Amino acid sequence: MYAIEHLAWGVFYGLATIFMAMAIGSGKVETWIRWLFFIGGALSLVHAFGMIVVSPALIDLGYFAAGVLLPITTTLLAIRFRRD
């Protein structure tokens, strides 16, 4: 279960957010959302690589992506949908 959890948050979440970043349109709030999704996805992929090479510094970057960037991005996404 531990390996599946890190596979999900590292690889699948990382790829999903990078592809979501490519699907977001243009605009002021949308630009922030796009970059936060991209950065969060990249950090999650680094997290998965950190699990493979057993590097705590790289692993912690994935926790930052899920614990800090995800709530900020979700809040901005809610603001965007509320605006529309």
PDB file of C-alpha atoms in Angstrom:
ATOM      1  CA  MET A   1       0.000   0.000   0.000  1.00  0.00           C
ATOM      2  CA  TYR A   2       2.878   2.351   0.751  1.00  0.00           C
ATOM      3  CA  ALA A   3       4.328   1.855  -2.726  1.00  0.00           C
ATOM      4  CA  ILE A   4       0.930   2.299  -4.386  1.00  0.00           C
ATOM      5  CA  GLU A   5       0.346   5.530  -2.460  1.00  0.00           C
ATOM      6  CA  HIS A   6       3.644   6.995  -3.616  1.00  0.00           C
ATOM      7  CA  LEU A   7       3.041   5.773  -7.158  1.00  0.00           C
ATOM      8  CA  ALA A   8      -0.341   7.516  -7.153  1.00  0.00           C
ATOM      9  CA  TRP A   9       0.848  10.810  -5.645  1.00  0.00           C
ATOM     10  CA  GLY A  10       4.174  10.789  -7.459  1.00  0.00           C
ATOM     11  CA  VAL A  11       3.545   9.564 -10.975  1.00  0.00           C
ATOM     12  CA  PHE A  12      -0.201   9.665 -11.604  1.00  0.00           C
ATOM     13  CA  TYR A  13      -0.908  12.930  -9.782  1.00  0.00           C
ATOM     14  CA  GLY A  14       2.164  14.500 -11.380  1.00  0.00           C
ATOM     15  CA  LEU A  15       1.152  13.531 -14.900  1.00  0.00           C
ATOM     16  CA  ALA A  16      -2.484  14.490 -14.314  1.00  0.00           C
ATOM     17  CA  THR A  17      -1.627  17.988 -13.121  1.00  0.00           C
ATOM     18  CA  ILE A  18       0.819  18.587 -15.973  1.00  0.00           C
ATOM     19  CA  PHE A  19      -1.876  17.615 -18.478  1.00  0.00           C
ATOM     20  CA  MET A  20      -4.428  19.766 -16.620  1.00  0.00           C
ATOM     21  CA  ALA A  21      -2.025  22.696 -16.887  1.00  0.00           C
ATOM     22  CA  MET A  22      -2.032  22.294 -20.659  1.00  0.00           C
ATOM     23  CA  ALA A  23      -5.849  22.321 -20.724  1.00  0.00           C
ATOM     24  CA  ILE A  24      -6.307  25.614 -18.826  1.00  0.00           C
ATOM     25  CA  GLY A  25      -7.110  28.634 -20.988  1.00  0.00           C
ATOM     26  CA  SER A  26      -5.562  32.077 -20.883  1.00  0.00           C
ATOM     27  CA  GLY A  27      -6.314  34.858 -18.441  1.00  0.00           C
ATOM     28  CA  LYS A  28      -4.860  36.365 -15.298  1.00  0.00           C
ATOM     29  CA  VAL A  29      -6.114  33.761 -12.818  1.00  0.00           C
ATOM     30  CA  GLU A  30      -5.766  30.986 -15.388  1.00  0.00           C
ATOM     31  CA  THR A  31      -2.062  31.764 -15.846  1.00  0.00           C
ATOM     32  CA  TRP A  32      -1.482  31.311 -12.116  1.00  0.00           C
ATOM     33  CA  ILE A  33      -3.486  28.086 -12.124  1.00  0.00           C
ATOM     34  CA  ARG A  34      -1.562  26.761 -15.135  1.00  0.00           C
ATOM     35  CA  TRP A  35       1.839  27.433 -13.578  1.00  0.00           C
ATOM     36  CA  LEU A  36       0.866  26.070 -10.168  1.00  0.00           C
ATOM     37  CA  PHE A  37      -0.449  22.873 -11.783  1.00  0.00           C
ATOM     38  CA  PHE A  38       2.735  22.524 -13.816  1.00  0.00           C
ATOM     39  CA  ILE A  39       5.043  23.146 -10.849  1.00  0.00           C
ATOM     40  CA  GLY A  40       3.026  20.799  -8.619  1.00  0.00           C
ATOM     41  CA  GLY A  41       3.130  18.086 -11.265  1.00  0.00           C
ATOM     42  CA  ALA A  42       6.850  18.462 -11.800  1.00  0.00           C
ATOM     43  CA  LEU A  43       7.523  18.318  -8.056  1.00  0.00           C
ATOM     44  CA  SER A  44       5.358  15.218  -7.754  1.00  0.00           C
ATOM     45  CA  LEU A  45       7.349  13.492 -10.485  1.00  0.00           C
ATOM     46  CA  VAL A  46      10.541  14.476  -8.645  1.00  0.00           C
ATOM     47  CA  HIS A  47       8.972  12.895  -5.553  1.00  0.00           C
ATOM     48  CA  ALA A  48       8.558   9.598  -7.420  1.00  0.00           C
ATOM     49  CA  PHE A  49      12.169   9.773  -8.590  1.00  0.00           C
ATOM     50  CA  GLY A  50      13.215  10.517  -4.992  1.00  0.00           C
ATOM     51  CA  MET A  51      11.456   7.341  -3.848  1.00  0.00           C
ATOM     52  CA  ILE A  52      13.464   5.341  -6.388  1.00  0.00           C
ATOM     53  CA  VAL A  53      16.853   6.811  -5.422  1.00  0.00           C
ATOM     54  CA  VAL A  54      15.899   7.079  -1.718  1.00  0.00           C
ATOM     55  CA  SER A  55      16.566  10.811  -1.403  1.00  0.00           C
ATOM     56  CA  PRO A  56      14.645  12.481   1.447  1.00  0.00           C
ATOM     57  CA  ALA A  57      15.202  15.944  -0.071  1.00  0.00           C
ATOM     58  CA  LEU A  58      13.518  14.931  -3.329  1.00  0.00           C
ATOM     59  CA  ILE A  59      10.741  13.083  -1.519  1.00  0.00           C
ATOM     60  CA  ASP A  60       9.912  16.193   0.523  1.00  0.00           C
ATOM     61  CA  LEU A  61       9.332  18.185  -2.674  1.00  0.00           C
ATOM     62  CA  GLY A  62       6.362  15.934  -3.449  1.00  0.00           C
ATOM     63  CA  TYR A  63       4.899  16.564  -0.017  1.00  0.00           C
ATOM     64  CA  PHE A  64       5.203  20.297  -0.705  1.00  0.00           C
ATOM     65  CA  ALA A  65       3.349  19.830  -4.009  1.00  0.00           C
ATOM     66  CA  ALA A  66       0.467  17.960  -2.417  1.00  0.00           C
ATOM     67  CA  GLY A  67       0.339  19.824   0.889  1.00  0.00           C
ATOM     68  CA  VAL A  68       0.915  23.424  -0.184  1.00  0.00           C
ATOM     69  CA  LEU A  69       0.479  23.846  -3.931  1.00  0.00           C
ATOM     70  CA  LEU A  70      -2.616  21.644  -4.282  1.00  0.00           C
ATOM     71  CA  PRO A  71      -4.787  23.659  -1.837  1.00  0.00           C
ATOM     72  CA  ILE A  72      -3.664  26.960  -3.389  1.00  0.00           C
ATOM     73  CA  THR A  73      -4.364  25.705  -6.899  1.00  0.00           C
ATOM     74  CA  THR A  74      -7.731  24.293  -5.876  1.00  0.00           C
ATOM     75  CA  THR A  75      -8.732  27.604  -4.317  1.00  0.00           C
ATOM     76  CA  LEU A  76      -7.764  29.525  -7.451  1.00  0.00           C
ATOM     77  CA  LEU A  77      -9.652  27.008  -9.581  1.00  0.00           C
ATOM     78  CA  ALA A  78     -12.754  27.502  -7.418  1.00  0.00           C
ATOM     79  CA  ILE A  79     -12.433  31.281  -7.865  1.00  0.00           C
ATOM     80  CA  ARG A  80     -12.186  30.832 -11.622  1.00  0.00           C
ATOM     81  CA  PHE A  81     -15.285  28.593 -11.782  1.00  0.00           C
ATOM     82  CA  ARG A  82     -17.238  30.921  -9.501  1.00  0.00           C
ATOM     83  CA  ARG A  83     -16.353  33.849 -11.760  1.00  0.00           C
ATOM     84  CA  ASP A  84     -17.711  32.019 -14.794  1.00  0.00           C
TER      85      ASP A  84
END
